[in-house]
Short mmCIF file of C-alpha atoms in Angstrom, two decimals:
data_model
loop_
_atom_site.label_atom_id
_atom_site.label_comp_id
_atom_site.label_asym_id
_atom_site.label_seq_id
_atom_site.Cartn_x
_atom_site.Cartn_y
_atom_site.Cartn_z
CA MET A 27 29.57 37.65 -2.36
CA SER A 28 28.17 38.29 -5.85
CA SER A 29 24.49 37.77 -6.66
CA LEU A 30 25.43 34.77 -8.84
CA SER A 31 27.31 33.17 -5.93
CA LYS A 32 24.34 33.81 -3.62
CA SER A 33 21.98 32.20 -6.14
CA VAL A 34 24.20 29.13 -6.51
CA ALA A 35 24.56 28.82 -2.71
CA GLY A 36 20.77 29.14 -2.32
CA LEU A 37 20.13 26.43 -4.91
CA ALA A 38 22.68 24.14 -3.25
CA LEU A 39 20.93 24.60 0.11
CA ILE A 40 17.51 23.84 -1.41
CA ALA A 41 18.89 20.72 -3.12
CA ALA A 42 20.49 19.50 0.12
CA LEU A 43 17.30 20.03 2.13
CA SER A 44 15.15 18.35 -0.52
CA SER A 45 17.48 15.37 -0.65
CA ALA A 46 17.45 14.95 3.14
CA SER A 47 13.64 15.20 3.23
CA SER A 48 13.30 12.63 0.45
CA CYS A 49 15.65 10.19 2.19
CA ALA A 50 13.79 10.54 5.49
CA SER A 51 10.39 9.81 3.95
CA THR A 52 11.83 6.82 2.05
CA GLU A 53 13.23 5.40 5.28
CA LEU A 54 9.91 5.86 7.06
CA ALA A 55 8.10 4.06 4.24
CA ARG A 56 10.57 1.17 4.36
CA ASP A 57 10.28 0.90 8.14
CA GLY A 58 6.52 0.36 7.87
CA PHE A 59 7.03 -2.64 5.60
CA ASP A 60 9.94 -4.03 7.57
CA GLN A 61 8.01 -4.18 10.86
CA GLN A 62 5.53 -6.84 9.81
CA SER A 63 4.32 -9.84 11.74
CA PRO A 64 5.84 -13.22 10.79
CA ARG A 65 2.36 -14.25 9.58
CA ASP A 66 2.26 -11.42 6.99
CA LEU A 67 3.12 -11.72 3.33
CA ILE A 68 4.86 -9.03 1.33
CA VAL A 69 4.30 -9.39 -2.39
CA LEU A 70 4.39 -7.56 -5.69
CA GLY A 71 1.26 -8.01 -7.74
CA ARG A 72 -1.60 -6.68 -9.79
CA ILE A 73 -5.14 -6.29 -8.53
CA LYS A 74 -8.45 -6.90 -10.32
CA THR A 75 -11.48 -5.46 -8.51
CA LEU A 76 -14.33 -7.90 -7.89
CA SER A 77 -16.76 -5.92 -5.68
CA TYR A 78 -17.27 -2.76 -3.64
CA GLU A 79 -19.32 -2.54 -0.43
CA ALA A 80 -20.05 1.07 0.59
CA THR A 81 -20.03 2.11 4.23
CA ASN A 82 -22.98 4.45 3.59
CA ASP A 83 -21.63 6.91 6.15
CA PRO A 84 -23.39 10.25 5.45
CA ASP A 85 -20.33 12.16 6.74
CA ASP A 86 -17.93 10.40 4.37
CA ILE A 87 -17.79 12.64 1.30
CA LEU A 88 -15.19 10.42 -0.43
CA GLY A 89 -17.30 7.26 -0.29
CA HIS A 90 -15.01 4.81 1.50
CA GLY A 91 -15.91 1.16 1.41
CA TRP A 92 -14.64 -2.41 1.55
CA ILE A 93 -13.29 -3.62 -1.76
CA THR A 94 -12.81 -7.29 -2.62
CA ALA A 95 -10.34 -8.07 -5.38
CA GLU A 96 -8.24 -10.80 -6.94
CA LEU A 97 -4.50 -10.32 -6.49
CA HIS A 98 -2.19 -11.88 -9.06
CA VAL A 99 1.14 -12.30 -7.27
CA ARG A 100 4.11 -11.58 -9.53
CA LYS A 101 6.88 -11.79 -6.92
CA VAL A 102 7.03 -12.89 -3.29
CA ILE A 103 9.26 -10.74 -1.09
CA SER A 104 8.42 -12.31 2.28
CA GLY A 105 6.27 -15.26 3.37
CA LYS A 106 4.72 -18.15 1.47
CA PRO A 107 1.39 -17.50 -0.24
CA PRO A 108 -0.74 -20.62 -0.86
CA SER A 109 -1.16 -19.67 -4.52
CA ARG A 110 -0.26 -17.00 -7.09
CA SER A 111 -3.89 -15.86 -7.12
CA LEU A 112 -5.33 -14.58 -3.83
CA ILE A 113 -8.63 -13.00 -2.85
CA VAL A 114 -7.92 -9.78 -0.94
CA ARG A 115 -9.96 -7.11 0.84
CA TYR A 116 -9.07 -3.51 1.53
CA PHE A 117 -10.72 -0.34 2.81
CA ALA A 118 -10.47 2.65 0.49
CA HIS A 119 -12.39 5.30 -1.44
CA SER A 120 -11.15 4.11 -4.82
CA THR A 121 -9.81 0.93 -6.35
CA PHE A 122 -6.23 0.07 -7.25
CA ARG A 123 -5.33 0.52 -10.90
CA ASP A 124 -5.33 -2.82 -12.68
CA ASP A 125 -2.50 -1.88 -15.06
CA ARG A 126 0.15 -1.34 -12.36
CA THR A 127 2.12 -3.62 -10.06
CA PHE A 128 1.93 -2.77 -6.35
CA ARG A 129 3.99 -3.77 -3.33
CA LEU A 130 1.56 -4.96 -0.66
CA ARG A 131 1.61 -6.30 2.87
CA LEU A 132 -1.08 -8.93 3.39
CA ARG A 133 -2.48 -10.65 6.46
CA ARG A 134 -4.72 -13.72 6.30
CA ILE A 135 -8.11 -13.23 7.97
CA GLU A 136 -10.64 -15.75 9.32
CA SER A 137 -12.54 -15.98 6.01
CA GLY A 138 -9.39 -17.30 4.31
CA GLN A 139 -9.04 -14.09 2.35
CA TYR A 140 -6.15 -11.66 2.80
CA LEU A 141 -6.39 -8.14 4.16
CA ILE A 142 -4.25 -5.50 2.46
CA CYS A 143 -2.57 -3.73 5.37
CA SER A 144 -2.41 0.06 5.32
CA GLU A 145 0.99 1.61 5.90
CA GLY A 146 -0.54 4.86 7.06
CA GLY A 147 -3.54 7.01 6.35
CA ILE A 148 -6.98 5.46 5.91
CA GLY A 149 -7.20 1.69 5.68
CA ALA A 150 -6.86 -1.53 7.63
CA ARG A 151 -4.08 -1.44 10.21
CA CYS A 152 -2.37 -4.76 10.80
CA GLU A 153 -0.68 -4.35 14.16
#
């Protein structure tokens, strides 16, 4: 086998492995959204930060806290929100960008606000 053939075969193997890895992570991400409770909402929307409440944990070098925001719903994927403007809370070390649309899973909490459910990593788990 020539060195050119070996290079092409190597590149083909890398491409195949990368594609399989990408598909697997996409499926895992979809599964997290698809396994929601019937009381959850799944929406597309933009978020405007209203307030940040620090945890003041001396061991937390990233500064996580509870963030309250206004969510402007652009599209409903699942569920029936009471309005196109919802007050939401989430746990994070930084805010969502206000110039991007995000896909979010929400769960109503006792205060009447909605919790943005984490699909992994740090954040509120809605199980």
